Amino acid sequence: MEATAAPALSHFNLIRRPPSFSLPFLTTVSQSQHSTSSSSHCFNSSSPSKQLPQLKVRQLRSLKPVEATTSSEIPSSDSNERWLLEPIGDGDWRHIGFKVPLPNAFEIASNVVTVGRVPVKANVVIPVATVSGLHARLEKKGGNLLVTDLDSTNGTFVDDKKLVPGAITTVQPGSCLIFGDTHLAMFRVLKLEKVDLPSKTDESEMKLETDGPTESVEAMS
C-alpha cells in the first residue's frame, strides 16, 4: 500500500471543539509540531487513566515505515462532510525499542474503514508495533463519526476513556482518538463541511437574469 500525504483542502469549513486549534494537516505533519502540550488536551489531569496500561509491543523490527493511508480501492462516500485524523503524539518511540516515525494525517475517505497495523487486514495502516493487526473500525453515519474497538491488544481510547471492545462510540470533532499508543498513534479528530461555491454556469445565468430587465428598459425608451 503506497503512502499518501493528506489531501489539500479547499472550499471546506472546519468544525472543531477547541477554539485555538491550528490546521497543520494541510501538509505532512512533522514530529516537531506535536509536543506533549498538544496531547495534554486529550486528558483530564486528575484522571488515573492518563497513563495507559503497559503496552504490549509486537516484535516488528523489520517493518518498513509506511505512512497511515487509506486504500485507493475503497470507494469514497458522497457525503459533503469529511473527517480527518491528525497525529498529535509526541513521537516517543523508546517503549518500542526502535525508531518509528509519526504517521501522517489521513482522511476517512469512505463510509466505513478499518484501522490496523497489517495492510492485508486494515484499510488505514498505522505501522506501529503497539497497534493491533486489526485494531478498530471507523464509520461515518448521520453526520457523526463512530468508532468500534475490534478487541485490540492495547485498546482504543476516546480522550481518556477506554472503549469496550465491540461497543460503538460516537467521536466528537476535536476529540482525541488513540489506537493503543499515546506517543505514536494518537490523533485529533477533525470534521470538515463542504462549502458550495457558485459555478461559472451559475454566474452566467445570474448575469443574464440581471441584464434582462435592463435591456427591456432600454427598448421601451
Coordinates of N, CA and C in Angstrom, one line a residue:
M1 N 0.9 -1.2 0.0 CA 0.0 0.0 0.0 C 0.9 1.2 0.0
E2 N 0.7 2.1 -0.9 CA 1.6 3.3 -1.0 C 1.2 4.3 0.0
A3 N 2.2 5.1 0.4 CA 2.0 6.1 1.4 C 1.4 7.4 0.7
T4 N 0.5 8.0 1.2 CA -0.1 9.2 0.7 C -0.1 10.3 1.7
A5 N 0.1 11.5 1.3 CA 0.0 12.7 2.2 C -1.4 13.1 2.3
A6 N -1.8 13.8 3.3 CA -3.1 14.3 3.5 C -3.5 15.2 2.3
P7 N -4.7 15.1 1.7 CA -5.0 15.9 0.5 C -5.2 17.4 0.9
A8 N -5.0 18.2 -0.1 CA -5.2 19.6 0.0 C -6.7 19.9 0.2
L9 N -7.1 20.8 1.1 CA -8.5 21.1 1.4 C -8.9 22.4 0.9
S10 N -9.9 22.5 0.0 CA -10.4 23.7 -0.5 C -11.9 23.7 -0.4
H11 N -12.5 24.9 -0.2 CA -13.9 25.1 -0.1 C -14.5 24.2 1.0
F12 N -13.8 24.0 2.1 CA -14.3 23.3 3.2 C -14.2 24.1 4.5
N13 N -15.2 24.1 5.4 CA -15.1 24.8 6.6 C -14.8 23.8 7.7
L14 N -13.9 24.1 8.6 CA -13.5 23.3 9.7 C -14.5 23.4 10.9
I15 N -15.0 22.2 11.4 CA -15.8 22.2 12.6 C -14.9 21.6 13.7
R16 N -14.7 22.3 14.7 CA -13.8 21.8 15.8 C -14.3 22.3 17.1
R17 N -13.9 21.6 18.2 CA -14.3 21.9 19.5 C -13.3 22.9 20.1
P18 N -12.0 22.7 20.1 CA -11.1 23.6 20.8 C -10.9 24.8 19.9
P19 N -11.2 26.1 20.3 CA -11.1 27.3 19.5 C -9.7 27.6 19.1
S20 N -8.7 27.2 19.8 CA -7.3 27.6 19.5 C -6.5 26.6 18.6
F21 N -7.2 25.6 18.1 CA -6.5 24.5 17.4 C -6.1 25.0 16.0
S22 N -4.9 24.6 15.6 CA -4.3 25.0 14.3 C -4.6 24.0 13.3
L23 N -4.2 24.2 12.0 CA -4.5 23.3 10.9 C -3.3 22.8 10.2
P24 N -2.4 22.1 10.9 CA -1.2 21.6 10.2 C -1.4 20.4 9.3
F25 N -2.7 19.9 9.3 CA -2.9 18.7 8.5 C -2.9 19.0 7.0
L26 N -2.8 20.3 6.6 CA -2.8 20.6 5.2 C -1.5 20.1 4.5
T27 N -0.5 19.9 5.3 CA 0.8 19.3 4.7 C 1.2 18.2 5.6
T28 N 2.3 17.6 5.3 CA 2.8 16.5 6.1 C 3.1 17.0 7.5
V29 N 2.7 16.3 8.5 CA 2.9 16.8 9.8 C 4.2 16.2 10.4
S30 N 5.1 17.1 10.8 CA 6.4 16.7 11.3 C 6.3 16.4 12.8
Q31 N 7.3 15.7 13.3 CA 7.3 15.3 14.7 C 7.4 16.5 15.6
S32 N 8.1 17.5 15.1 CA 8.4 18.7 16.0 C 7.1 19.5 16.2
Q33 N 6.1 19.3 15.4 CA 4.9 20.1 15.6 C 4.0 19.5 16.7
H34 N 4.3 18.3 17.2 CA 3.5 17.6 18.1 C 4.2 17.5 19.5
S35 N 4.0 18.4 20.3 CA 4.7 18.4 21.6 C 3.7 17.8 22.6
T36 N 4.3 17.6 23.8 CA 3.5 17.0 24.9 C 2.3 17.9 25.2
S37 N 2.4 19.2 25.1 CA 1.4 20.1 25.4 C 0.2 19.9 24.5
S38 N 0.4 19.5 23.3 CA -0.7 19.3 22.3 C -1.6 18.1 22.8
S39 N -0.9 17.0 23.2 CA -1.6 15.8 23.6 C -2.3 16.0 25.0
S40 N -1.8 16.9 25.8 CA -2.4 17.1 27.1 C -3.9 17.5 27.1
H41 N -4.3 18.1 26.0 CA -5.7 18.5 25.9 C -6.6 17.2 25.8
C42 N -6.1 16.1 25.5 CA -6.9 14.9 25.4 C -7.3 14.3 26.8
F43 N -6.6 14.7 27.8 CA -6.8 14.0 29.1 C -7.2 15.0 30.2
N44 N -7.8 14.5 31.1 CA -8.1 15.2 32.4 C -6.9 14.9 33.3
S45 N -6.3 16.0 33.8 CA -5.1 15.9 34.6 C -5.3 15.0 35.8
S46 N -6.6 15.0 36.3 CA -6.8 14.2 37.5 C -7.2 12.8 37.2
S47 N -7.3 12.5 35.9 CA -7.8 11.1 35.6 C -6.7 10.1 35.8
P48 N -7.0 9.0 36.4 CA -6.0 7.9 36.6 C -5.6 7.2 35.3
S49 N -6.4 7.4 34.3 CA -6.1 6.7 33.0 C -5.3 7.5 32.1
K50 N -4.7 8.6 32.6 CA -3.9 9.5 31.7 C -2.7 8.6 31.2
Q51 N -2.1 7.8 32.0 CA -1.1 6.9 31.6 C -1.8 5.6 31.2
L52 N -1.7 5.2 30.0 CA -2.3 3.9 29.5 C -1.6 2.7 30.2
P53 N -2.3 1.6 30.3 CA -1.6 0.4 30.8 C -0.4 0.1 30.0
Q54 N 0.5 -0.7 30.7 CA 1.7 -1.1 30.0 C 1.4 -1.7 28.6
L55 N 2.0 -1.2 27.6 CA 1.7 -1.6 26.3 C 2.4 -2.9 25.9
K56 N 1.8 -3.7 25.2 CA 2.4 -4.9 24.6 C 2.9 -4.6 23.2
V57 N 4.1 -4.9 23.0 CA 4.8 -4.5 21.8 C 5.1 -5.7 20.9
R58 N 4.6 -5.7 19.7 CA 4.9 -6.7 18.7 C 6.4 -6.5 18.3
Q59 N 7.1 -7.6 18.1 CA 8.4 -7.5 17.6 C 8.4 -7.4 16.1
L60 N 8.5 -6.1 15.6 CA 8.4 -5.8 14.2 C 9.5 -5.0 13.7
R61 N 10.7 -5.3 14.1 CA 11.9 -4.5 13.8 C 12.2 -4.5 12.3
S62 N 11.6 -5.4 11.5 CA 11.9 -5.4 10.1 C 10.8 -4.7 9.3
L63 N 9.8 -4.1 10.1 CA 8.7 -3.4 9.4 C 9.2 -2.1 8.8
K64 N 8.9 -1.9 7.5 CA 9.3 -0.7 6.8 C 8.3 0.4 7.2
P65 N 8.8 1.6 7.4 CA 8.0 2.8 7.7 C 7.0 3.0 6.5
V66 N 5.7 3.0 6.9 CA 4.6 3.3 5.9 C 3.7 4.3 6.6
E67 N 3.4 5.4 5.9 CA 2.5 6.4 6.5 C 1.1 5.9 6.5
A68 N 0.4 6.4 7.5 CA -1.0 6.0 7.6 C -1.7 6.4 6.4
T69 N -2.5 5.5 5.7 CA -3.1 5.9 4.5 C -4.3 5.0 4.3
T70 N -5.2 5.5 3.4 CA -6.4 4.7 3.1 C -6.2 4.1 1.7
S71 N -6.8 2.9 1.5 CA -6.7 2.2 0.3 C -7.4 2.9 -0.8
S72 N -6.8 3.0 -2.0 CA -7.4 3.7 -3.1 C -8.5 2.8 -3.7
E73 N -8.6 1.6 -3.3 CA -9.7 0.7 -3.8 C -11.0 1.0 -3.1
I74 N -11.0 1.7 -2.0 CA -12.2 1.9 -1.2 C -13.0 3.0 -1.9
P75 N -14.2 2.8 -2.2 CA -15.0 3.9 -2.8 C -15.2 5.1 -1.8
S76 N -15.1 6.3 -2.3 CA -15.3 7.5 -1.5 C -16.8 7.6 -1.3
S77 N -17.1 8.2 -0.1 CA -18.5 8.5 0.2 C -19.0 9.7 -0.6
D78 N -20.3 9.9 -0.7 CA -20.9 11.0 -1.4 C -21.2 12.1 -0.5
S79 N -21.0 12.0 0.8 CA -21.3 13.0 1.8 C -20.5 14.3 1.6
N80 N -21.2 15.4 1.9 CA -20.5 16.7 1.9 C -19.6 16.8 3.1
E81 N -19.7 15.9 4.1 CA -18.8 16.0 5.2 C -17.6 15.2 5.1
R82 N -16.5 15.7 5.6 CA -15.2 15.0 5.5 C -14.6 14.9 6.9
W83 N -14.1 13.8 7.3 CA -13.4 13.6 8.5 C -11.9 13.3 8.3
L84 N -11.1 14.0 9.1 CA -9.7 13.8 9.1 C -9.1 13.5 10.4
L85 N -8.1 12.7 10.5 CA -7.4 12.4 11.7 C -6.0 12.9 11.6
E86 N -5.6 13.7 12.6 CA -4.3 14.3 12.5 C -3.5 13.8 13.7
P87 N -2.3 13.3 13.5 CA -1.5 12.8 14.6 C -1.0 13.9 15.5
I88 N -1.1 13.7 16.8 CA -0.7 14.7 17.8 C 0.2 14.1 18.9
G89 N 0.6 12.8 18.7 CA 1.5 12.2 19.7 C 2.9 12.9 19.8
D90 N 3.6 12.6 20.8 CA 4.9 13.3 21.0 C 6.0 12.6 20.2
G91 N 5.7 11.5 19.6 CA 6.7 10.8 18.8 C 7.7 9.9 19.5
D92 N 7.5 9.8 20.9 CA 8.5 9.0 21.7 C 8.4 7.5 21.3
W93 N 9.5 6.9 20.9 CA 9.5 5.5 20.4 C 10.3 4.6 21.4
R94 N 10.7 5.1 22.5 CA 11.6 4.3 23.4 C 10.9 3.1 24.0
H95 N 9.6 3.1 24.1 CA 8.9 2.0 24.7 C 8.8 0.8 23.7
I96 N 9.1 1.1 22.4 CA 9.1 0.1 21.3 C 10.5 -0.5 21.2
G97 N 11.5 0.4 21.3 CA 12.9 -0.1 21.2 C 13.6 0.3 19.9
F98 N 12.9 0.8 19.0 CA 13.5 1.3 17.7 C 12.7 2.4 17.2
K99 N 13.3 3.3 16.4 CA 12.7 4.5 16.0 C 11.5 4.2 15.0
V100 N 10.4 4.9 15.3 CA 9.2 4.8 14.4 C 8.7 6.2 14.1
P101 N 8.6 6.6 12.9 CA 8.1 7.9 12.6 C 6.6 8.1 12.9
L102 N 6.2 9.3 13.2 CA 4.8 9.5 13.3 C 4.1 9.4 12.0
P103 N 2.9 8.8 12.0 CA 2.1 8.7 10.7 C 1.6 10.1 10.3
N104 N 1.3 10.2 9.0 CA 0.7 11.5 8.5 C -0.7 11.6 8.8
A105 N -1.3 12.8 8.7 CA -2.7 12.9 8.8 C -3.4 12.2 7.7
F106 N -4.6 11.6 7.9 CA -5.3 10.9 6.8 C -6.8 11.2 6.9
E107 N -7.4 11.2 5.7 CA -8.8 11.4 5.6 C -9.5 10.0 5.6
I108 N -10.7 10.0 6.3 CA -11.5 8.8 6.2 C -12.3 8.9 4.9
A109 N -11.9 8.3 3.9 CA -12.4 8.5 2.6 C -13.7 7.8 2.2
S110 N -14.0 6.8 3.0 CA -15.3 6.1 2.7 C -16.1 6.0 3.9
N111 N -17.3 5.5 3.8 CA -18.2 5.4 4.9 C -17.8 4.5 6.0
V112 N -17.1 3.5 5.7 CA -16.6 2.5 6.7 C -15.1 2.2 6.4
V113 N -14.2 2.3 7.3 CA -12.9 1.8 7.2 C -12.4 1.1 8.4
T114 N -11.4 0.3 8.3 CA -10.8 -0.4 9.4 C -9.4 0.1 9.6
V115 N -9.0 0.2 10.8 CA -7.6 0.7 11.2 C -6.8 -0.4 11.8
G116 N -5.6 -0.5 11.4 CA -4.7 -1.5 12.0 C -3.3 -1.4 11.5
R117 N -2.5 -2.4 11.9 CA -1.0 -2.4 11.6 C -0.7 -3.2 10.3
V118 N -1.6 -4.1 10.0 CA -1.3 -5.0 8.9 C -2.1 -4.6 7.7
P119 N -1.4 -4.3 6.5 CA -2.1 -3.9 5.3 C -3.2 -4.8 4.8
V120 N -3.0 -6.1 4.9 CA -4.0 -7.0 4.4 C -5.2 -7.1 5.2
K121 N -5.2 -6.6 6.4 CA -6.3 -6.6 7.3 C -7.0 -5.3 7.4
A122 N -6.3 -4.2 7.3 CA -6.9 -2.9 7.5 C -6.8 -2.0 6.3
N123 N -7.8 -1.1 6.2 CA -7.8 -0.1 5.1 C -6.9 1.1 5.5
V124 N -6.8 1.5 6.7 CA -5.9 2.5 7.2 C -4.8 1.9 8.0
V125 N -3.6 2.0 7.5 CA -2.5 1.3 8.1 C -1.6 2.2 8.9
I126 N -1.4 1.8 10.2 CA -0.6 2.6 11.1 C 0.5 1.6 11.5
P127 N 1.7 1.7 10.9 CA 2.8 0.7 11.2 C 3.5 0.9 12.5
V128 N 2.8 0.8 13.6 CA 3.3 1.0 14.9 C 3.1 -0.4 15.7
A129 N 4.2 -0.9 16.3 CA 4.1 -2.2 16.9 C 3.0 -2.3 18.0
T130 N 2.6 -1.3 18.6 CA 1.6 -1.3 19.7 C 0.2 -1.3 19.1
V131 N 0.1 -1.1 17.8 CA -1.2 -1.1 17.2 C -1.5 -2.5 16.7
S132 N -2.7 -3.0 17.0 CA -3.0 -4.4 16.6 C -3.1 -4.5 15.0
G133 N -3.0 -5.8 14.6 CA -3.1 -6.0 13.1 C -4.4 -5.5 12.6
L134 N -5.5 -5.8 13.3 CA -6.8 -5.2 13.0 C -7.3 -4.6 14.3
H135 N -7.3 -3.3 14.4 CA -7.4 -2.6 15.7 C -8.8 -2.0 15.9
A136 N -9.3 -1.3 15.0 CA -10.6 -0.6 15.2 C -11.4 -0.4 13.9
R137 N -12.6 0.0 14.0 CA -13.5 0.2 12.8 C -14.0 1.7 13.0
L138 N -14.0 2.4 11.9 CA -14.5 3.8 11.8 C -15.6 3.8 10.8
E139 N -16.7 4.5 11.2 CA -17.9 4.6 10.3 C -18.4 6.0 10.3
K140 N -18.7 6.6 9.2 CA -19.4 7.9 9.0 C -20.9 7.6 8.8
K141 N -21.7 8.1 9.7 CA -23.1 7.8 9.7 C -23.9 9.0 10.3
G142 N -24.9 9.5 9.5 CA -25.8 10.5 10.0 C -25.0 11.8 10.5
G143 N -23.9 12.1 9.8 CA -23.2 13.3 10.2 C -22.3 13.1 11.4
N144 N -22.2 11.8 11.9 CA -21.3 11.5 13.0 C -20.2 10.6 12.6
L145 N -19.2 10.5 13.4 CA -18.1 9.6 13.3 C -18.2 8.5 14.4
L146 N -18.3 7.3 14.0 CA -18.5 6.2 15.0 C -17.2 5.4 15.0
V147 N -16.8 4.9 16.2 CA -15.6 4.1 16.3 C -15.9 2.8 17.2
T148 N -15.4 1.7 16.7 CA -15.6 0.4 17.4 C -14.2 -0.2 17.6
D149 N -13.9 -0.6 18.8 CA -12.7 -1.3 19.1 C -12.9 -2.8 18.7
L150 N -12.0 -3.3 17.9 CA -12.1 -4.7 17.4 C -11.3 -5.7 18.3
D151 N -11.4 -5.6 19.6 CA -10.7 -6.5 20.5 C -9.2 -6.3 20.3
S152 N -8.7 -5.1 20.3 CA -7.3 -4.9 20.1 C -6.5 -5.2 21.4
T153 N -5.3 -5.4 21.3 CA -4.4 -5.8 22.4 C -4.3 -4.6 23.4
N154 N -4.0 -3.4 22.9 CA -3.7 -2.3 23.8 C -4.9 -1.3 23.9
G155 N -6.0 -1.6 23.2 CA -7.2 -0.8 23.4 C -7.3 0.4 22.5
T156 N -8.6 0.9 22.4 CA -8.9 2.1 21.7 C -9.4 3.1 22.7
F157 N -9.0 4.4 22.6 CA -9.4 5.4 23.6 C -10.0 6.6 22.9
V158 N -11.1 7.2 23.4 CA -11.6 8.5 23.0 C -11.3 9.4 24.2
D159 N -10.4 10.4 24.0 CA -9.8 11.2 25.0 C -9.2 10.2 26.1
D160 N -9.7 10.2 27.3 CA -9.1 9.4 28.4 C -10.1 8.2 28.7
K161 N -11.0 7.9 27.8 CA -12.0 6.8 28.0 C -11.6 5.6 27.2
K162 N -11.4 4.5 27.8 CA -11.1 3.3 27.1 C -12.4 2.7 26.6
L163 N -12.5 2.3 25.3 CA -13.7 1.8 24.8 C -13.8 0.3 25.1
V164 N -15.1 -0.2 25.2 CA -15.4 -1.6 25.4 C -15.3 -2.2 24.0
P165 N -14.5 -3.3 23.9 CA -14.5 -3.9 22.5 C -15.9 -4.3 22.0
G166 N -16.1 -3.9 20.8 CA -17.4 -4.3 20.2 C -18.5 -3.2 20.4
A167 N -18.3 -2.3 21.3 CA -19.3 -1.2 21.5 C -19.0 0.0 20.6
I168 N -20.1 0.5 20.0 CA -20.0 1.6 19.1 C -20.0 2.9 19.9
T169 N -19.1 3.8 19.6 CA -18.9 5.0 20.4 C -18.9 6.2 19.4
T170 N -19.6 7.3 19.7 CA -19.6 8.5 18.8 C -18.4 9.3 19.2
V171 N -17.6 9.8 18.2 CA -16.5 10.6 18.4 C -16.8 12.0 18.0
Q172 N -16.7 13.0 18.9 CA -17.0 14.4 18.6 C -15.8 15.1 18.0
P173 N -16.1 16.0 17.1 CA -15.0 16.8 16.5 C -14.1 17.5 17.6
G174 N -12.8 17.4 17.4 CA -11.9 18.0 18.4 C -11.5 17.0 19.5
S175 N -12.1 15.8 19.5 CA -11.7 14.8 20.4 C -10.3 14.1 20.0
C176 N -9.7 13.4 21.0 CA -8.5 12.7 20.6 C -8.9 11.2 20.5
L177 N -8.4 10.6 19.5 CA -8.7 9.2 19.2 C -7.3 8.4 19.3
I178 N -7.2 7.4 20.2 CA -6.0 6.8 20.4 C -6.1 5.3 20.1
F179 N -5.2 4.8 19.2 CA -5.2 3.4 18.9 C -4.1 2.7 19.6
G180 N -4.2 2.6 20.9 CA -3.3 1.8 21.7 C -2.0 2.4 22.1
D181 N -1.7 3.6 21.6 CA -0.4 4.2 21.9 C -0.5 5.7 21.9
T182 N -0.3 6.3 23.0 CA -0.4 7.8 23.1 C 0.7 8.5 22.5
H183 N 1.8 7.9 22.3 CA 3.0 8.5 21.7 C 3.0 8.5 20.2
L184 N 2.5 7.4 19.6 CA 2.7 7.2 18.1 C 1.4 7.0 17.4
A185 N 0.3 6.8 18.1 CA -1.0 6.5 17.4 C -2.1 7.3 18.0
M186 N -1.9 8.5 18.4 CA -2.9 9.4 18.9 C -3.2 10.5 17.9
F187 N -4.5 10.7 17.6 CA -5.0 11.6 16.6 C -6.0 12.6 17.1
R188 N -6.0 13.8 16.6 CA -7.0 14.7 16.8 C -8.1 14.5 15.7
V189 N -9.3 14.5 16.0 CA -10.4 14.2 15.1 C -10.9 15.6 14.5
L190 N -10.9 15.7 13.2 CA -11.3 17.0 12.6 C -12.5 16.7 11.6
K191 N -13.4 17.6 11.7 CA -14.6 17.5 10.8 C -14.7 18.7 9.8
L192 N -14.9 18.4 8.6 CA -15.0 19.5 7.6 C -16.3 19.4 6.9
E193 N -16.9 20.5 6.5 CA -18.1 20.6 5.8 C -17.8 21.3 4.5
K194 N -18.4 20.8 3.4 CA -18.2 21.4 2.1 C -19.0 22.7 2.0
V195 N -18.3 23.7 1.4 CA -19.0 25.0 1.1 C -19.2 25.1 -0.4
D196 N -20.5 25.1 -0.8 CA -20.8 25.2 -2.2 C -20.6 26.6 -2.7
L197 N -19.7 26.7 -3.7 CA -19.5 28.0 -4.4 C -20.2 28.0 -5.7
P198 N -20.7 29.2 -6.2 CA -21.3 29.2 -7.5 C -20.4 28.9 -8.6
S199 N -20.9 28.0 -9.5 CA -20.1 27.6 -10.6 C -20.1 28.7 -11.7
K200 N -19.3 28.5 -12.7 CA -19.3 29.5 -13.8 C -20.6 29.6 -14.5
T201 N -21.3 28.4 -14.6 CA -22.6 28.3 -15.3 C -23.6 29.1 -14.5
D202 N -23.6 29.0 -13.1 CA -24.5 29.7 -12.3 C -24.2 31.2 -12.4
E203 N -22.9 31.6 -12.5 CA -22.6 33.0 -12.6 C -23.1 33.6 -13.9
S204 N -23.1 32.8 -15.0 CA -23.5 33.3 -16.3 C -25.0 33.4 -16.3
E205 N -25.8 32.5 -15.6 CA -27.2 32.6 -15.5 C -27.6 33.8 -14.7
M206 N -26.9 34.1 -13.6 CA -27.1 35.3 -12.8 C -26.9 36.5 -13.6
K207 N -25.9 36.6 -14.4 CA -25.6 37.7 -15.2 C -26.7 38.0 -16.3
L208 N -27.2 36.9 -16.9 CA -28.3 37.0 -17.9 C -29.6 37.5 -17.2
E209 N -29.9 37.0 -16.0 CA -31.1 37.5 -15.3 C -30.9 39.0 -14.9
T210 N -29.7 39.4 -14.6 CA -29.5 40.8 -14.3 C -29.6 41.7 -15.5
D211 N -29.1 41.2 -16.6 CA -29.1 42.0 -17.8 C -30.5 42.1 -18.5
G212 N -31.3 41.1 -18.2 CA -32.6 41.1 -18.9 C -33.5 42.3 -18.7
P213 N -33.8 42.7 -17.5 CA -34.6 43.9 -17.2 C -34.0 45.2 -17.8
T214 N -32.7 45.3 -17.8 CA -32.0 46.5 -18.3 C -32.3 46.6 -19.8
E215 N -32.2 45.5 -20.5 CA -32.4 45.6 -21.9 C -33.8 46.0 -22.3
S216 N -34.8 45.5 -21.5 CA -36.2 45.8 -21.7 C -36.5 47.3 -21.5
V217 N -35.8 47.9 -20.5 CA -36.0 49.3 -20.2 C -35.4 50.2 -21.3
E218 N -34.3 49.7 -21.9 CA -33.7 50.5 -23.0 C -34.6 50.4 -24.2
A219 N -35.2 49.2 -24.4 CA -36.1 49.1 -25.6 C -37.3 50.0 -25.5
M220 N -37.8 50.1 -24.3 CA -39.0 50.9 -24.1 C -38.7 52.4 -24.3
S221 N -37.5 52.8 -23.9 CA -37.1 54.2 -24.0 C -36.8 54.5 -25.5

